[in-house]
XYZ file of N, CA and C in Angstrom:
507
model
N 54.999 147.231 55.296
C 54.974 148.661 55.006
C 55.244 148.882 53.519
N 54.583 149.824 52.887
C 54.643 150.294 51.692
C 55.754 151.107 51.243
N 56.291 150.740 50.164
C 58.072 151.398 49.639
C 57.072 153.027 49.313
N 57.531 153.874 50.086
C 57.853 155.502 49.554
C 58.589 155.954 48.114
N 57.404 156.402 47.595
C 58.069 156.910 46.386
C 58.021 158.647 46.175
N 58.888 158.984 45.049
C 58.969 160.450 45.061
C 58.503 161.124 43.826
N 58.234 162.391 43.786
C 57.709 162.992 42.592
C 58.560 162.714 42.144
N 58.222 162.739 40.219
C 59.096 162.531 39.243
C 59.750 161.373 39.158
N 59.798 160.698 39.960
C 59.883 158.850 40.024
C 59.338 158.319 38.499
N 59.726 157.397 38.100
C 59.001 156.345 37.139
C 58.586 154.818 38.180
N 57.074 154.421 37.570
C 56.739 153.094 38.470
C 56.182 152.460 37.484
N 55.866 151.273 37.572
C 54.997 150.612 36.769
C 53.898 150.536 37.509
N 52.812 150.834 36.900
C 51.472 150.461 37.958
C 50.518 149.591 37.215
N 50.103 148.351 37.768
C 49.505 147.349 36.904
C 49.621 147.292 36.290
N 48.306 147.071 35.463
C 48.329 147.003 33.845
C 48.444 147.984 33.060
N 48.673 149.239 33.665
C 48.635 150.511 33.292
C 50.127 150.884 32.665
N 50.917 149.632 33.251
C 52.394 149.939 32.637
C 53.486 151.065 33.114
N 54.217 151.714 32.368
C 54.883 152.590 32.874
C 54.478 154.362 33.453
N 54.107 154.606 34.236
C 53.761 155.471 34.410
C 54.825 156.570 34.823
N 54.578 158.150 35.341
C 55.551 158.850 35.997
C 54.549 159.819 36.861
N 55.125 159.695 38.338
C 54.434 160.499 39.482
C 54.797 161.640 39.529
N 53.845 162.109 39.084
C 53.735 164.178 39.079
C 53.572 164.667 39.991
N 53.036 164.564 41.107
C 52.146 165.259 42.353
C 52.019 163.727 43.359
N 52.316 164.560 44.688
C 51.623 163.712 45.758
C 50.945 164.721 46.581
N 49.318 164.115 45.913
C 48.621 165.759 46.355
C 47.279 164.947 47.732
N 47.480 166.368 48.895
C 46.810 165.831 49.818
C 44.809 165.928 48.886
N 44.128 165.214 49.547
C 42.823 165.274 48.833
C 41.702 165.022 50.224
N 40.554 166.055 50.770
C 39.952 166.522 51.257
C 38.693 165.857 50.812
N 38.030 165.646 51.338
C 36.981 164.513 51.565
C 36.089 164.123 52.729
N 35.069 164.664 52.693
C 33.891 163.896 53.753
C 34.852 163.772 55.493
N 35.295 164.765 55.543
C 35.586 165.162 56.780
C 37.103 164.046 56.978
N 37.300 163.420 55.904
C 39.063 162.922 56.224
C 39.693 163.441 54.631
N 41.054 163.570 55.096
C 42.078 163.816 54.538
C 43.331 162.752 53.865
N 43.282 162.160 52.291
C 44.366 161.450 52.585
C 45.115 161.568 51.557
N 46.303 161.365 51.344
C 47.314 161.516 50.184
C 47.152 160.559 49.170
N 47.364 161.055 47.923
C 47.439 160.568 46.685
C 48.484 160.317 46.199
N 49.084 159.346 45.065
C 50.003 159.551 44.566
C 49.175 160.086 42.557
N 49.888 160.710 41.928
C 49.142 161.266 40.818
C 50.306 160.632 40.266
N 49.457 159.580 38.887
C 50.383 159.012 38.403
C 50.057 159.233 36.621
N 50.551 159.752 35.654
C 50.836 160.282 34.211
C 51.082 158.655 33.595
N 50.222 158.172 32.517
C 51.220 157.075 32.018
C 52.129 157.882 30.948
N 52.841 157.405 30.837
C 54.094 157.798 29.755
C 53.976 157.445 28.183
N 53.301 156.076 27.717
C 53.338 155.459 26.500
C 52.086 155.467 26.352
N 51.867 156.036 25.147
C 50.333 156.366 24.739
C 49.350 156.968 25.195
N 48.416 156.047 25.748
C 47.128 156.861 26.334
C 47.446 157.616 27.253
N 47.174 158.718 27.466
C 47.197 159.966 28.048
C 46.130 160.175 29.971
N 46.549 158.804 30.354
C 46.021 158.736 31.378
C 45.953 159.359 32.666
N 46.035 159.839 33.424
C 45.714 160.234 34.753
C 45.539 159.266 36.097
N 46.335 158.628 37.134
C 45.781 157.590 37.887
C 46.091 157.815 39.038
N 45.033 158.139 39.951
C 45.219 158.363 41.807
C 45.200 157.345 42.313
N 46.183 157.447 43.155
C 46.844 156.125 43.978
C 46.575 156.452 45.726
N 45.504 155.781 46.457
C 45.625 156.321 47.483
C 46.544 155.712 48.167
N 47.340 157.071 48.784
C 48.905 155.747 49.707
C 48.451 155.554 50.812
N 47.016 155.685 51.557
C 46.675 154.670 52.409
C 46.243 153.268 52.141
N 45.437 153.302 50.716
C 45.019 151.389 50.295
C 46.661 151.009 49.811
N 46.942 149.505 50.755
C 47.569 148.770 50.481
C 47.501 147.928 49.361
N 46.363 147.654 49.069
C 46.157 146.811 47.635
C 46.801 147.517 46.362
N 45.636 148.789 46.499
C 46.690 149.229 45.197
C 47.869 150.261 45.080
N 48.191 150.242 46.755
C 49.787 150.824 46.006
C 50.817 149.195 46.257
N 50.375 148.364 46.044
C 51.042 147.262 45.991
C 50.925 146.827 44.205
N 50.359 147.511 43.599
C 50.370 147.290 42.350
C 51.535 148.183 41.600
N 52.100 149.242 42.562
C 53.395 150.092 42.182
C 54.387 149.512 42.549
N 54.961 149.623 41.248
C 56.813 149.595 41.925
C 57.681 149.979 41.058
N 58.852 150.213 41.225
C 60.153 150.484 40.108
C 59.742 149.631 39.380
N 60.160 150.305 38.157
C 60.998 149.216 37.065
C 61.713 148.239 37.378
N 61.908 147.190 37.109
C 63.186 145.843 36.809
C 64.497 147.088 36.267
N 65.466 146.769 36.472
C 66.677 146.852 36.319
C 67.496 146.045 35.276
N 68.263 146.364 34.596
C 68.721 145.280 33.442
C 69.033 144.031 34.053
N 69.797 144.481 35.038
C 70.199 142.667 35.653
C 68.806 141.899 36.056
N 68.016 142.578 36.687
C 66.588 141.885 36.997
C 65.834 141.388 35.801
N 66.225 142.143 34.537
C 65.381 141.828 33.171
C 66.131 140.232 32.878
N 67.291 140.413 32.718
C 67.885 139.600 32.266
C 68.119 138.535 33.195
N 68.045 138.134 34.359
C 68.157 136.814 35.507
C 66.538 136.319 35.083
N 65.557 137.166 34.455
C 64.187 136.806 34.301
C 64.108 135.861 33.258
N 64.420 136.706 32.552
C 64.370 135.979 31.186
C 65.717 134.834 31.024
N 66.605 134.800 31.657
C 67.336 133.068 31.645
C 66.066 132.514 32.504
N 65.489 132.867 33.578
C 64.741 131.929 34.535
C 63.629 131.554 33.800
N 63.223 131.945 32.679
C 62.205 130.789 31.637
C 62.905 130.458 30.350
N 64.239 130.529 30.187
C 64.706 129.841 28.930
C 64.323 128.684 28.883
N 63.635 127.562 28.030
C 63.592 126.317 27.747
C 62.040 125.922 28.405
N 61.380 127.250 29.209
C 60.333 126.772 29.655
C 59.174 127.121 28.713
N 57.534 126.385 29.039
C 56.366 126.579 28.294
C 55.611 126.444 28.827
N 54.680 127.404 27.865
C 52.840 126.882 28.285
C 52.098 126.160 27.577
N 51.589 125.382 27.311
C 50.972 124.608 26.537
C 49.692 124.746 26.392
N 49.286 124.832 25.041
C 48.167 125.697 24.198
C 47.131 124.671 24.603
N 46.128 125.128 24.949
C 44.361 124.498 25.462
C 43.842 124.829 24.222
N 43.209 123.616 23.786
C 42.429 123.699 22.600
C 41.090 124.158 22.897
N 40.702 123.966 24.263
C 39.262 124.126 24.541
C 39.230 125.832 25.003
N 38.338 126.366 24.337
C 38.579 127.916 23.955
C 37.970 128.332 25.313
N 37.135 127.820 26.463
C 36.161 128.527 27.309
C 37.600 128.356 28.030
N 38.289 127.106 28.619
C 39.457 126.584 29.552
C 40.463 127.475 28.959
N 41.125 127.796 27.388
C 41.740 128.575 27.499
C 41.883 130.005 27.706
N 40.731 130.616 27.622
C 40.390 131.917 28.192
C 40.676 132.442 29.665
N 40.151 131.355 30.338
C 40.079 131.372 31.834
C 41.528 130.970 32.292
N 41.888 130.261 31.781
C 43.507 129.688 32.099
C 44.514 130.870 31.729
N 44.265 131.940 30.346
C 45.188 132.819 30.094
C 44.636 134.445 30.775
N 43.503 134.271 30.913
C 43.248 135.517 31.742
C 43.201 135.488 33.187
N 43.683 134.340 33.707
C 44.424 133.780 35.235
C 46.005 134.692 34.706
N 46.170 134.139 34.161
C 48.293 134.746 33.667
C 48.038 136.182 33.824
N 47.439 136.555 33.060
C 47.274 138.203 32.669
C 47.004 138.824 34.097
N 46.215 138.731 34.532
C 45.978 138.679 35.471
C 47.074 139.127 36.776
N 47.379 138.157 36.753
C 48.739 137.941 37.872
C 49.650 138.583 38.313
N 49.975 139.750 37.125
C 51.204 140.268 37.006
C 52.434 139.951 36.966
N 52.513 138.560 36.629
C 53.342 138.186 36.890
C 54.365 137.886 35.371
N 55.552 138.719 35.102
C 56.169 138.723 34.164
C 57.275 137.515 33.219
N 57.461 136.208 34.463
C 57.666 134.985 34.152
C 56.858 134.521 33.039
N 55.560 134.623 33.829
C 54.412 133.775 33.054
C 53.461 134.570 31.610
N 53.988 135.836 32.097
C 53.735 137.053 30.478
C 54.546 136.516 29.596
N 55.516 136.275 30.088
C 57.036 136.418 28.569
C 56.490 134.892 28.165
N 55.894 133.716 29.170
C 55.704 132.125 28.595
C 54.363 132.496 27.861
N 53.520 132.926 27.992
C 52.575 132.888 27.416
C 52.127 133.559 25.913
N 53.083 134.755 26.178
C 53.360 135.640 24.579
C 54.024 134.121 23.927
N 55.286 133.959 24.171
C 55.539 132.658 23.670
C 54.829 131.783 22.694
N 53.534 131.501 23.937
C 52.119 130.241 23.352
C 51.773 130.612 22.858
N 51.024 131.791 22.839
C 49.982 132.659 21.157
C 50.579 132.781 20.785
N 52.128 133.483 20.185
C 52.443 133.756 19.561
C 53.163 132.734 18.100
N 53.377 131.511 19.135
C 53.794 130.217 17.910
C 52.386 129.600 17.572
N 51.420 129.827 18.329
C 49.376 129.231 17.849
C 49.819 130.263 16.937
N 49.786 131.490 17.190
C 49.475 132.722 15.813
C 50.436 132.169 14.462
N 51.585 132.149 14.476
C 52.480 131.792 13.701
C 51.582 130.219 13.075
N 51.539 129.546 13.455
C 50.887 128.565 13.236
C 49.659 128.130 12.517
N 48.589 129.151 12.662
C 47.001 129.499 12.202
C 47.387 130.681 10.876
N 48.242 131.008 10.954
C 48.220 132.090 9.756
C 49.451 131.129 8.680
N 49.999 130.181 8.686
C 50.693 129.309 8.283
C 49.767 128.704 7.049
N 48.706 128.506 8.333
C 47.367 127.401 7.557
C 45.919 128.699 7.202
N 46.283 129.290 7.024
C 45.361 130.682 6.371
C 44.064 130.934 7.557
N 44.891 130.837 8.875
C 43.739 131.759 9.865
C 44.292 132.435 10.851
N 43.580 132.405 11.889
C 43.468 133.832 12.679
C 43.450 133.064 13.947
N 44.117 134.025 14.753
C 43.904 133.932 16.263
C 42.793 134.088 16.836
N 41.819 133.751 17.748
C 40.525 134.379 18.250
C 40.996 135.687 18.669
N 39.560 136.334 18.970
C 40.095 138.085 19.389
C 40.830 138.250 20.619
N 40.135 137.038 21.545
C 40.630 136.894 22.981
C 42.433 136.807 22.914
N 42.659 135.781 22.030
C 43.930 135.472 22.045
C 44.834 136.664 21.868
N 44.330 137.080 20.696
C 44.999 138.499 20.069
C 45.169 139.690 21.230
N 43.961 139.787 21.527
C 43.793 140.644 22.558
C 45.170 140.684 23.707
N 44.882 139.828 24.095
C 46.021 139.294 25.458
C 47.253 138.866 25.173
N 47.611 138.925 23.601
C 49.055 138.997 22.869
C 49.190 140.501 23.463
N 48.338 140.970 22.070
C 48.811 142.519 22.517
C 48.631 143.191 23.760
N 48.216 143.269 24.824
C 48.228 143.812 25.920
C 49.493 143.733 26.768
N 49.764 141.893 26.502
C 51.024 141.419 27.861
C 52.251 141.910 26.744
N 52.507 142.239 25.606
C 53.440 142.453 24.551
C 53.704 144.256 24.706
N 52.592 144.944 25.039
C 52.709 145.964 25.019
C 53.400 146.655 26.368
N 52.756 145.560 27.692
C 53.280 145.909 29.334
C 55.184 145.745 29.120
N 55.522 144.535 28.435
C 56.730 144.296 28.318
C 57.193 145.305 27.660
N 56.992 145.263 26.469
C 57.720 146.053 25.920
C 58.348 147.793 26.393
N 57.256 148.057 26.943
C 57.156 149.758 27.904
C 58.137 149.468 29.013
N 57.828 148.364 29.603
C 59.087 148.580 30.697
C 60.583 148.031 30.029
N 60.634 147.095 29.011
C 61.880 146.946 29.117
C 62.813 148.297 28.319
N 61.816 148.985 27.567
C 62.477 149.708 26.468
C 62.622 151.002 27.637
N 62.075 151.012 28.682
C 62.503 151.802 29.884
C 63.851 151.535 30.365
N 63.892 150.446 30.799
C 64.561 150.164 31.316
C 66.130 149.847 30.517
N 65.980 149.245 29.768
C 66.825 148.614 28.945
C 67.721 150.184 27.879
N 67.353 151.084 27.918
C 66.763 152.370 26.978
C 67.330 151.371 26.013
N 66.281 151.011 25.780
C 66.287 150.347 24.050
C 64.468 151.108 23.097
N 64.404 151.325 22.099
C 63.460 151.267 20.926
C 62.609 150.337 21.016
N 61.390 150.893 20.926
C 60.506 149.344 20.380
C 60.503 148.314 19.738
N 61.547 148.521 18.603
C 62.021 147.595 17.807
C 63.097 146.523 17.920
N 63.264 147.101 18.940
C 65.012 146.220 19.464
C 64.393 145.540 20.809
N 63.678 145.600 21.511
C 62.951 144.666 22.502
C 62.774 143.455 21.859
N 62.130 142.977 21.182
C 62.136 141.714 20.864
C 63.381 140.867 20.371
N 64.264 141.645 19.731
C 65.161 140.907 19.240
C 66.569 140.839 20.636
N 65.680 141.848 21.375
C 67.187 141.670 22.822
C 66.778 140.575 23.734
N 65.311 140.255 23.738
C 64.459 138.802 24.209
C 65.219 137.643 23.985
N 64.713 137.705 22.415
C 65.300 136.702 21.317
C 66.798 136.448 21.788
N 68.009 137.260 21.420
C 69.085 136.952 22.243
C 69.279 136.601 23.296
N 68.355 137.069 24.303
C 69.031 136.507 26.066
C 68.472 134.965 25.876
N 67.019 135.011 25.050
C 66.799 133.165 25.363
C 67.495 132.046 24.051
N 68.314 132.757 23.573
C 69.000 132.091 22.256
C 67.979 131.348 21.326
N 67.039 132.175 21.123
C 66.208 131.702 19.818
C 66.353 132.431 18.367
């Protein structure tokens, strides 16, 4: 069964990040009737997103926020861990847009990690990340950051360095 949520709630919904539920409005249709959840994202784009709370798929893509203690048992649970950078650009595409993918925030925080020391690394030696790479820095950098600075009420600017502290780098 699907967790019930309430107007004015905050959720994260996919990749869509932090959102906030305005309306759970009934919606009329081809002779059936079914409820929506109306979901506002909060950070930036000015989105709009109907959630039907009869598909299980995608209201399984909603849920609360992490909680500080949940942020922080996360992030010890990959201290010392990695992903290891694929040189072969078709394998690493497919291998990092598997992660992205996933939702899964273990393997977001390891993988910002991997581009981000390749990036550090290529601009060391006077280049560039591919767009792909970049791309999927900034996307999984941007999901984190929205929920923890939710959660955490921390600034955009202080997310990384409250990272940096919990994994003692």
């Amino acid at each position: 069964m699907t967790e019930k949520f309430a107007v004015n709630d905050y959720v994260i919904y996919g990749k869509n990040g932090l959102c906030q539920i305005s309306e759970l409005k009934t919606v009329h249709m081809a002779n059936t009737k079914n409820e929506y959840y109306v979901l506002n994202s909060v950070n930036g784009n000015q989105v709009t997103i109907y959630v039907p709370c009869c598909n299980e798929v995608l209201m399984k893509k909603m849920r609360y926020p992490m909680t500080k203690d949940e942020i922080d048992c996360m992030l010890l649970s990959v201290k010392g861990q990695e992903i290891k950078w694929i040189d072969n650009n078709n394998e690493r595409n497919e291998y990092f847009h598997s992660i992205a993918e996933s939702e899964n925030y273990k393997d977001w925080l390891l993988l910002i990690g991997c581009i981000y020391l390749k990036k550090q690394e290529k601009l060391a030696a006077g280049k560039h990340l591919s767009s792909h790479d970049e791309n999927t820095l900034k996307l999984l950098e941007k999901l984190i950051e929205d929920e923890f600075c939710y959660s955490l009420q921390l600034n955009k600017n202080q997310v990384s360095n409250y990272i940096k502290e919990k994994l003692e780098l």
